[in-house]
XYZ file of C-alpha atoms in Angstrom:
619
model
C 189.565 93.775 -129.764
C 193.259 92.874 -129.516
C 195.326 95.670 -131.060
C 198.915 96.288 -129.926
C 201.154 99.228 -130.785
C 204.859 98.695 -130.103
C 205.294 102.283 -128.944
C 202.920 101.586 -126.031
C 204.898 98.668 -124.646
C 207.047 98.988 -121.569
C 209.565 96.408 -122.751
C 211.873 98.775 -124.656
C 214.541 100.904 -123.010
C 214.547 104.405 -124.487
C 217.573 106.461 -123.523
C 219.901 109.224 -124.599
C 217.124 111.534 -125.696
C 216.655 109.632 -128.957
C 213.233 109.562 -130.619
C 212.783 106.135 -132.226
C 209.279 106.890 -133.470
C 209.786 110.423 -134.803
C 210.208 110.925 -138.526
C 213.975 111.098 -139.191
C 214.045 113.625 -142.014
C 216.980 112.010 -143.795
C 217.624 109.709 -146.673
C 219.073 106.328 -145.669
C 222.617 107.384 -146.571
C 222.471 110.566 -144.452
C 220.701 108.706 -141.659
C 223.403 106.022 -141.374
C 226.490 108.232 -141.632
C 224.800 110.859 -139.461
C 224.816 108.425 -136.525
C 228.640 108.395 -136.412
C 230.516 111.429 -135.077
C 234.060 112.339 -134.077
C 236.173 109.354 -133.082
C 233.284 107.007 -133.857
C 234.001 107.519 -137.549
C 237.376 105.833 -137.090
C 235.646 102.632 -135.977
C 235.684 99.835 -138.509
C 232.591 99.353 -140.663
C 233.680 96.483 -142.946
C 236.124 93.588 -142.710
C 236.642 91.761 -146.010
C 239.124 88.831 -145.794
C 241.216 90.848 -143.327
C 241.009 94.211 -145.121
C 239.225 96.657 -142.802
C 237.424 99.860 -143.765
C 236.511 102.589 -141.277
C 233.275 104.580 -141.411
C 235.281 107.600 -142.601
C 236.842 105.554 -145.400
C 233.477 104.073 -146.332
C 231.956 107.567 -146.516
C 234.754 108.692 -148.839
C 234.305 105.639 -151.074
C 230.549 106.217 -151.256
C 231.174 109.849 -152.206
C 233.540 108.909 -155.055
C 231.135 106.340 -156.493
C 228.120 108.642 -156.035
C 229.928 111.354 -158.002
C 230.767 108.854 -160.744
C 227.142 107.706 -160.934
C 225.958 111.285 -161.143
C 228.631 112.158 -163.698
C 227.570 109.173 -165.772
C 223.978 110.430 -165.802
C 222.164 108.586 -163.020
C 219.628 110.864 -161.362
C 217.100 110.862 -158.543
C 214.411 108.266 -159.246
C 216.509 106.218 -161.711
C 216.831 102.461 -161.123
C 220.131 100.602 -160.846
C 220.003 96.792 -160.857
C 222.394 94.810 -158.637
C 223.382 91.161 -159.193
C 226.060 91.050 -156.512
C 227.256 88.878 -153.614
C 228.187 90.472 -150.280
C 231.255 92.515 -151.242
C 232.423 95.931 -149.979
C 231.505 97.405 -153.386
C 227.931 96.164 -152.927
C 227.615 98.332 -149.824
C 229.419 101.263 -151.460
C 227.253 101.265 -154.600
C 224.006 100.899 -152.628
C 224.734 103.892 -150.380
C 226.077 105.840 -153.371
C 222.750 105.298 -155.151
C 220.882 106.473 -152.074
C 223.125 109.534 -151.765
C 221.989 110.781 -155.185
C 218.413 109.487 -154.855
C 218.706 106.511 -157.217
C 216.734 103.323 -156.477
C 218.511 99.987 -155.983
C 216.856 97.010 -157.683
C 218.158 93.868 -155.999
C 218.434 90.688 -158.070
C 219.647 87.397 -156.628
C 222.945 86.742 -158.485
C 222.224 83.003 -158.268
C 219.117 83.317 -160.417
C 219.198 82.472 -164.125
C 220.080 85.111 -166.762
C 216.423 85.579 -167.744
C 215.545 86.334 -164.132
C 218.169 89.076 -163.948
C 216.992 90.422 -167.314
C 213.353 90.509 -166.184
C 214.227 92.499 -163.055
C 216.292 94.991 -165.034
C 213.610 95.357 -167.715
C 210.642 95.804 -165.400
C 212.374 98.719 -163.635
C 213.920 100.087 -166.860
C 217.285 100.190 -165.081
C 219.943 102.645 -166.261
C 222.854 100.500 -165.025
C 223.564 96.952 -163.895
C 226.244 96.229 -161.262
C 227.633 92.690 -161.142
C 230.710 90.606 -160.310
C 233.189 89.945 -163.112
C 233.074 86.216 -162.424
C 229.330 86.186 -163.105
C 229.570 87.893 -166.492
C 230.223 84.868 -168.690
C 227.393 82.696 -167.360
C 224.835 85.253 -166.155
C 225.238 88.428 -168.216
C 226.686 87.433 -171.605
C 223.489 85.555 -172.627
C 221.332 88.661 -171.972
C 223.813 91.455 -172.659
C 222.176 92.761 -175.831
C 218.672 92.585 -174.314
C 219.404 94.688 -171.248
C 217.744 98.133 -171.107
C 220.908 99.732 -169.729
C 223.772 101.043 -171.813
C 226.516 99.632 -169.583
C 227.194 96.829 -167.103
C 229.701 97.658 -164.360
C 232.012 94.775 -163.482
C 233.348 94.556 -159.942
C 236.313 92.322 -159.096
C 236.877 90.586 -155.784
C 240.281 92.299 -155.692
C 238.914 95.849 -155.967
C 238.767 96.313 -152.192
C 242.199 94.840 -151.461
C 244.494 97.648 -150.394
C 248.171 98.333 -151.079
C 250.346 95.246 -150.985
C 247.683 93.021 -149.446
C 247.976 89.620 -151.104
C 244.719 87.749 -151.644
C 244.649 84.149 -150.644
C 245.443 81.806 -153.552
C 241.863 80.631 -153.815
C 240.072 83.911 -153.214
C 238.095 83.209 -156.359
C 236.997 79.889 -154.914
C 236.088 81.663 -151.673
C 233.650 83.794 -153.632
C 232.288 81.534 -156.338
C 233.411 77.972 -155.699
C 234.419 76.031 -158.781
C 234.626 79.225 -160.853
C 238.097 79.772 -159.276
C 239.824 78.517 -162.442
C 238.137 81.271 -164.434
C 239.186 83.754 -161.760
C 242.884 83.029 -162.294
C 242.525 83.365 -166.069
C 240.296 86.443 -166.017
C 242.031 88.723 -163.547
C 240.953 92.336 -164.228
C 244.537 93.415 -164.851
C 244.630 91.134 -167.880
C 241.191 91.983 -169.250
C 239.816 94.969 -171.094
C 236.198 96.174 -171.015
C 234.288 95.511 -174.187
C 230.961 96.747 -175.508
C 228.565 97.242 -172.623
C 231.043 96.105 -169.959
C 232.736 98.758 -167.841
C 235.251 97.992 -165.088
C 234.391 99.517 -161.725
C 237.718 101.327 -161.327
C 237.570 102.721 -164.860
C 233.960 103.813 -164.336
C 234.837 105.791 -161.209
C 237.902 107.349 -162.856
C 236.070 108.303 -166.059
C 233.092 110.142 -164.529
C 234.204 112.646 -161.886
C 231.645 115.289 -160.964
C 232.569 118.391 -158.989
C 229.213 120.048 -158.245
C 226.566 119.166 -155.647
C 225.160 115.650 -156.135
C 223.038 115.007 -153.087
C 219.368 114.197 -153.518
C 216.685 116.303 -151.900
C 216.140 114.938 -148.391
C 212.891 113.041 -148.763
C 212.628 109.934 -146.561
C 209.358 109.069 -148.325
C 211.282 108.576 -151.560
C 211.677 105.007 -152.870
C 215.015 103.440 -151.881
C 214.867 99.817 -153.039
C 212.932 97.077 -154.776
C 213.395 93.737 -152.998
C 211.923 90.500 -154.315
C 209.961 88.188 -152.084
C 211.234 84.637 -151.722
C 207.860 83.360 -150.503
C 205.635 81.037 -152.471
C 203.288 82.654 -154.939
C 200.173 80.836 -156.061
C 199.895 83.045 -159.151
C 203.557 82.527 -160.077
C 204.205 86.279 -160.336
C 207.568 87.756 -159.435
C 206.767 90.350 -156.763
C 209.056 93.243 -155.954
C 208.422 94.979 -152.628
C 208.936 98.750 -152.954
C 210.659 100.115 -149.828
C 211.222 103.771 -148.954
C 214.108 105.507 -147.153
C 211.758 106.043 -144.213
C 211.099 102.295 -144.102
C 214.830 101.563 -143.912
C 215.448 104.151 -141.209
C 212.395 103.075 -139.223
C 213.598 99.464 -139.202
C 217.067 100.533 -138.084
C 215.743 102.656 -135.222
C 213.182 100.080 -134.133
C 215.660 97.208 -134.029
C 218.129 99.354 -132.096
C 215.644 99.667 -129.260
C 214.975 95.928 -129.094
C 218.500 95.468 -127.708
C 219.119 96.261 -124.057
C 221.277 99.389 -123.472
C 224.140 97.357 -121.978
C 224.248 95.248 -125.154
C 224.288 98.160 -127.636
C 228.028 97.971 -128.189
C 229.793 99.845 -130.929
C 232.768 97.966 -132.367
C 231.053 94.614 -131.953
C 231.361 92.371 -134.993
C 228.494 91.153 -137.147
C 228.434 88.002 -139.302
C 227.713 89.415 -142.754
C 226.596 86.330 -144.635
C 222.847 86.993 -145.033
C 222.690 88.134 -148.707
C 222.108 91.853 -149.152
C 219.740 91.223 -152.070
C 217.096 90.027 -149.569
C 215.024 92.315 -147.327
C 216.431 90.468 -144.311
C 219.950 91.198 -145.592
C 219.684 94.806 -146.754
C 217.711 95.860 -143.665
C 218.978 93.716 -140.763
C 222.281 92.614 -142.223
C 223.479 95.915 -143.696
C 221.602 99.138 -142.863
C 220.651 98.306 -139.264
C 224.127 96.947 -138.548
C 225.969 99.969 -139.940
C 223.575 102.375 -138.181
C 224.502 100.629 -134.921
C 228.248 101.090 -135.440
C 229.104 97.406 -135.815
C 231.812 95.957 -138.039
C 230.442 93.682 -140.761
C 232.544 90.556 -141.336
C 231.722 90.116 -145.020
C 231.250 86.595 -146.337
C 230.780 86.803 -150.137
C 230.135 83.091 -150.700
C 228.189 81.539 -147.866
C 228.040 77.748 -147.671
C 224.961 76.841 -145.569
C 226.547 73.485 -144.741
C 229.534 75.196 -143.106
C 227.715 77.660 -140.888
C 229.151 76.203 -137.675
C 232.733 76.275 -138.968
C 232.271 79.877 -140.122
C 230.926 81.026 -136.733
C 233.782 79.299 -134.887
C 236.333 80.877 -137.231
C 234.981 84.442 -137.540
C 233.640 84.672 -133.963
C 230.966 87.347 -134.628
C 229.290 88.823 -131.542
C 226.007 89.283 -133.435
C 224.652 87.257 -136.333
C 221.444 86.215 -138.044
C 220.448 82.822 -139.360
C 217.580 80.524 -140.156
C 216.827 77.720 -137.651
C 218.653 75.134 -139.752
C 221.950 76.997 -139.277
C 221.624 77.093 -135.503
C 220.737 73.393 -135.378
C 223.949 72.726 -137.281
C 225.892 74.744 -134.714
C 224.292 72.884 -131.796
C 225.208 69.541 -133.397
C 228.826 70.421 -134.174
C 231.310 67.844 -132.774
C 233.541 70.533 -131.229
C 230.619 71.807 -129.158
C 229.393 68.549 -127.627
C 231.262 68.966 -124.348
C 231.963 71.963 -122.113
C 234.194 74.772 -123.359
C 234.480 78.538 -123.798
C 234.347 78.321 -127.591
C 231.119 80.350 -127.859
C 231.818 82.930 -125.155
C 231.956 85.621 -127.856
C 228.250 85.232 -128.725
C 226.094 88.043 -127.362
C 223.246 88.527 -129.802
C 222.242 85.463 -131.877
C 219.017 86.015 -133.854
C 216.961 83.431 -135.727
C 214.398 84.279 -138.391
C 213.196 83.427 -141.887
C 211.539 80.151 -140.872
C 209.706 78.672 -137.913
C 211.584 76.920 -135.121
C 210.421 74.385 -132.557
C 210.822 74.719 -128.796
C 212.949 71.544 -128.781
C 215.376 73.209 -131.203
C 215.566 76.414 -129.154
C 216.326 74.431 -126.012
C 219.066 72.401 -127.746
C 220.639 75.581 -129.122
C 220.487 77.414 -125.786
C 221.982 74.384 -124.019
C 224.821 74.417 -126.565
C 225.454 78.116 -125.922
C 225.487 77.578 -122.132
C 227.851 74.567 -122.319
C 230.264 76.573 -124.419
C 230.516 79.784 -122.439
C 227.703 82.051 -123.673
C 224.844 83.241 -121.479
C 222.896 84.454 -124.530
C 219.550 82.975 -125.450
C 218.563 82.495 -129.065
C 216.465 85.534 -130.024
C 213.731 84.275 -132.332
C 212.285 86.933 -134.621
C 209.563 87.247 -137.205
C 209.090 89.353 -140.305
C 208.556 89.467 -144.047
C 209.899 91.096 -147.185
C 206.752 93.207 -147.449
C 207.460 94.651 -144.013
C 211.101 95.314 -144.773
C 212.553 92.568 -142.598
C 211.658 92.286 -138.917
C 208.461 93.173 -137.065
C 208.877 91.143 -133.871
C 211.841 89.733 -131.949
C 212.558 88.245 -128.553
C 214.422 90.535 -126.146
C 217.938 89.699 -125.020
C 217.537 87.089 -122.287
C 219.479 84.657 -120.147
C 217.744 81.264 -120.525
C 218.640 80.325 -116.957
C 217.029 83.325 -115.282
C 214.688 85.163 -117.664
C 210.963 85.302 -117.018
C 210.258 86.106 -120.681
C 208.053 83.297 -122.136
C 210.641 82.088 -124.659
C 209.506 78.503 -124.071
C 205.934 79.235 -125.181
C 205.249 77.430 -128.443
C 205.247 79.816 -131.378
C 206.575 82.787 -129.402
C 208.560 85.146 -131.674
C 209.013 88.032 -129.279
C 207.528 91.470 -128.738
C 206.022 93.486 -131.533
C 208.646 96.096 -132.436
C 208.363 99.777 -131.387
C 207.389 101.147 -134.806
C 204.720 98.497 -135.475
C 201.033 98.064 -134.703
C 199.551 94.565 -134.861
C 196.131 92.972 -134.813
C 194.585 89.612 -135.712
C 191.590 89.097 -138.007
C 189.362 86.256 -139.085
C 190.788 85.474 -142.554
C 187.319 84.818 -143.984
C 185.266 87.682 -142.529
C 187.921 90.297 -141.739
C 186.541 90.604 -138.189
C 189.144 91.699 -135.633
C 189.814 89.020 -133.007
C 190.622 89.406 -129.290
C 193.947 88.626 -127.600
C 194.801 84.929 -127.444
C 192.628 83.868 -130.388
C 194.347 82.493 -133.491
C 193.657 84.209 -136.784
C 195.514 85.969 -139.584
C 198.294 88.230 -138.356
C 198.218 91.810 -139.662
C 200.806 94.532 -139.115
C 201.001 98.247 -139.854
C 204.444 99.792 -139.765
C 206.547 102.623 -141.129
C 208.873 99.987 -142.557
C 205.989 98.484 -144.547
C 206.405 98.422 -148.322
C 204.604 101.016 -150.428
C 203.375 98.411 -152.910
C 204.334 95.484 -155.069
C 206.117 97.065 -158.032
C 203.498 97.761 -160.732
C 201.112 95.115 -159.307
C 198.156 97.097 -157.881
C 195.741 94.150 -157.694
C 198.221 91.950 -155.823
C 198.970 94.854 -153.476
C 195.262 95.294 -152.779
C 194.866 91.570 -151.995
C 197.302 91.712 -149.096
C 196.019 95.024 -147.679
C 193.604 95.277 -144.743
C 192.081 98.668 -143.906
C 191.089 98.939 -140.255
C 187.884 100.771 -139.211
C 189.950 103.850 -138.315
C 191.466 103.906 -141.813
C 194.880 102.490 -140.848
C 196.498 100.395 -143.577
C 197.719 96.944 -142.496
C 199.614 94.240 -144.348
C 197.978 90.794 -144.194
C 200.783 88.362 -143.496
C 198.929 85.220 -144.556
C 200.120 83.544 -141.342
C 198.159 82.066 -138.460
C 198.941 83.312 -134.975
C 197.796 85.475 -132.104
C 198.822 88.293 -129.771
C 198.691 88.529 -126.022
C 197.936 91.639 -123.985
C 201.656 92.094 -123.220
C 202.522 92.611 -126.880
C 204.018 89.168 -127.431
C 203.653 87.784 -130.950
C 202.867 84.078 -131.558
C 203.365 82.548 -135.003
C 201.609 79.181 -135.321
C 201.704 78.272 -139.011
C 201.368 79.604 -142.537
C 197.827 79.411 -143.870
C 199.197 78.484 -147.275
C 200.926 75.448 -145.731
C 197.719 73.880 -144.434
C 196.922 70.494 -145.975
C 193.474 69.170 -146.814
C 193.218 65.408 -146.478
C 191.199 63.402 -149.027
C 188.330 63.325 -146.496
C 188.216 67.155 -146.408
C 189.829 67.572 -142.969
C 192.382 70.418 -142.803
C 195.690 69.669 -141.080
C 198.298 72.261 -140.042
C 201.875 70.948 -140.370
C 203.673 73.104 -137.778
C 202.123 71.552 -134.635
C 203.030 68.106 -135.994
C 206.606 69.169 -136.695
C 206.913 70.639 -133.203
C 205.908 67.352 -131.600
C 208.147 65.248 -133.868
C 211.112 67.493 -133.046
C 210.629 66.646 -129.373
C 211.494 63.006 -130.028
C 215.022 62.173 -128.921
C 215.920 60.541 -132.248
C 214.956 63.465 -134.514
C 217.360 66.082 -135.843
C 214.921 67.842 -138.181
C 211.456 67.176 -139.594
C 209.223 68.627 -142.287
C 205.539 67.818 -142.772
C 203.820 68.467 -146.106
C 200.762 67.321 -147.952
C 201.820 64.911 -150.691
C 199.121 64.588 -153.390
C 197.563 61.202 -154.071
C 197.517 61.852 -157.786
C 197.421 64.535 -160.459
C 193.635 64.623 -160.647
C 192.873 63.405 -157.116
C 191.496 65.743 -154.461
C 193.308 65.984 -151.154
C 196.812 65.189 -149.989
C 198.391 62.896 -147.424
C 199.997 64.668 -144.411
C 203.479 63.165 -144.647
C 206.435 63.585 -142.294
C 209.963 63.577 -143.700
C 212.349 62.915 -140.816
C 216.134 63.259 -140.565
C 217.374 61.162 -137.665
C 220.151 62.274 -135.340
C 223.548 60.811 -136.138
C 223.503 58.241 -133.331
C 220.193 56.818 -134.622
C 221.231 56.393 -138.254
C 222.372 53.173 -139.903
C 219.519 51.155 -138.443
C 218.036 48.073 -140.046
C 214.663 48.566 -141.803
C 212.951 46.942 -138.837
C 214.714 49.207 -136.309
C 213.971 52.292 -138.408
C 210.321 51.276 -138.628
C 210.181 50.914 -134.842
C 211.636 54.403 -134.421
C 209.072 55.947 -136.751
C 206.258 54.121 -134.960
C 207.545 55.489 -131.670
C 207.505 59.003 -133.157
C 203.907 58.481 -134.245
C 203.068 57.226 -130.752
C 204.340 60.541 -129.355
C 202.176 62.417 -131.890
C 199.089 60.450 -130.878
C 199.800 61.358 -127.271
C 200.127 65.090 -127.987
C 197.759 65.705 -130.925
C 194.202 64.821 -131.978
C 194.295 61.639 -134.060
C 193.183 63.350 -137.292
C 195.709 66.170 -136.845
C 198.848 64.056 -137.068
C 200.902 62.802 -140.004
C 199.643 59.507 -141.392
C 202.762 58.671 -143.370
C 206.432 58.809 -142.347
C 209.698 58.540 -144.224
C 213.242 58.668 -142.831
C 215.461 60.644 -145.216
C 219.152 61.565 -145.268
C 218.421 65.263 -145.707
C 215.647 67.810 -146.136
C 215.786 70.044 -149.246
C 216.417 73.731 -148.610
C 216.001 76.882 -150.667
C 219.086 79.038 -151.409
C 218.018 81.246 -148.473
C 218.281 78.285 -146.097
C 214.550 77.719 -145.587
C 212.940 74.287 -145.870
C 211.899 73.803 -149.502
C 208.373 72.544 -148.921
C 207.530 72.865 -152.590
C 210.220 70.336 -153.509
C 208.772 67.830 -151.028
C 205.241 68.355 -152.355
C 206.169 67.710 -155.986
C 206.144 63.930 -155.863
C 203.006 61.816 -156.180
C 202.223 59.768 -153.077
C 203.376 56.143 -153.265
C 202.389 54.123 -150.164
C 205.331 51.744 -150.606
C 207.766 54.623 -149.959
C 206.325 55.473 -146.539
C 205.509 53.944 -143.195
C 201.719 54.225 -142.988
C 200.024 54.655 -139.616
C 196.429 55.217 -140.755
C 194.925 52.982 -143.430
C 191.597 54.783 -143.930
C 192.745 55.813 -147.411
C 194.843 52.688 -148.064
C 192.853 49.659 -146.863
C 194.743 47.399 -149.254
C 197.990 48.204 -147.413
C 196.681 47.320 -143.937
C 198.703 44.572 -142.304
C 201.649 44.863 -144.730
């Protein structure tokens, strides 16, 4: 049977006597700061709107806050809820919690007040950390219901040093239209009231002189991170991650980068939110363990990704496919230039990407001075972020199969992977599609207080090894390369009972010269009607927009002609609609649920198969 262990692969360069697979007997805080010695500690760790913090300074800030938390009464095993954007204080408070053994409970600050309340209640949190600008809308409505005695308010100006003058619209930079409130509610003009406690006052009021450090136990819980995936049962699921999981992910990812590319002092685009597993693992802990400088972006506008990359010029950054497509389509990057010469390690994850998109992105990099290839990765919240990623490669010369459809790179060093039949649980051989399963040290312990749901996604191999069932269709090859084909939960059953998988359709549509992006979903025929119509929502490239209805119809028919050429007739979309934009989730993934919500109306689509709509034939 096809079982691959990352440690057995010959594709990772192990050097310097380091042991990436040995148990690092340290908590995440000790593990990260322990990787920086001597002059390395004077390297910059954080850059926030031009204010830079070294690793030494960050360590000192973490120590002060950790002592305040301990002096306040937070102890090992206590929960602290965060509703914070990517600010320096977010990093400081997280590592301070880990230093004393407290558990960080990460709430999306964009969620509604009841969502924040539910996360704080379910973990019985002793404190809540949030941004002052969020208090009025997000915290005031739930203040008296919170289980914690105090809410710590952080200001965007807390990390600004000395005489540094914030830009006039720093408030807008962080929270958009809330900038007016920012100017009226500056911390210097406000006093804490009731449960509210200003960050600076909190640190000053709770000094603690004795030893505060938690017992070194990497198996101790470090964080609860909430999955952004769809949930058929509607339950909010919090993945429980240990210190060992965080450190394992950091070590494993380090060895997926070639030695010549492991550069301290490189910059990292810090816009992936730290409240996600992708953010706290890949965007924060892994990055700081590697000695990079995080360019913090507190308010990230997904529609301005390209402008942000061109302005900040990060050497390494993460993004979903949509962001990279935006970069490849940017007007300043159409011709030849050196504008992207700074890019060394661009990584895409969080959503599937077509080969056509990868080729367009790589061509854009090459035209604009970068020899880097887009490194597609794969992972999940339950596995603490990443479990597979493409190696660094030069698209012009590499023999790595980056062009293979569905390829998401090598399984990572600390992971073991296999594929099973989703119905029988039988292990499948290399090259055969089934449900992907992974066992890893960075795998979650459980869903927080949801034993039945945890059991549902657990597969126990014949040798007793515990695997996480990803719920995704794919396969492995004998070289340890991972292939992600589609999500089982995205499959669509037509009214005639035939199951259609959207991803292969999307991949073909994306190969058409007129298409910028496409999403295929099953749109239901009616509330009480079985089956759904595989429907393609297509955003045309700029030069193909503004067509007459007849010209647009001809384009869509040509797209369908390409699908008929590349796919079995019953496995294509049978309805098409050209749209101005595709809906996205706050994390930048295609919001398939939003597209599936409407009831199918034939008049709103171009139909290419009239088996279910005979009355529309010939119209």
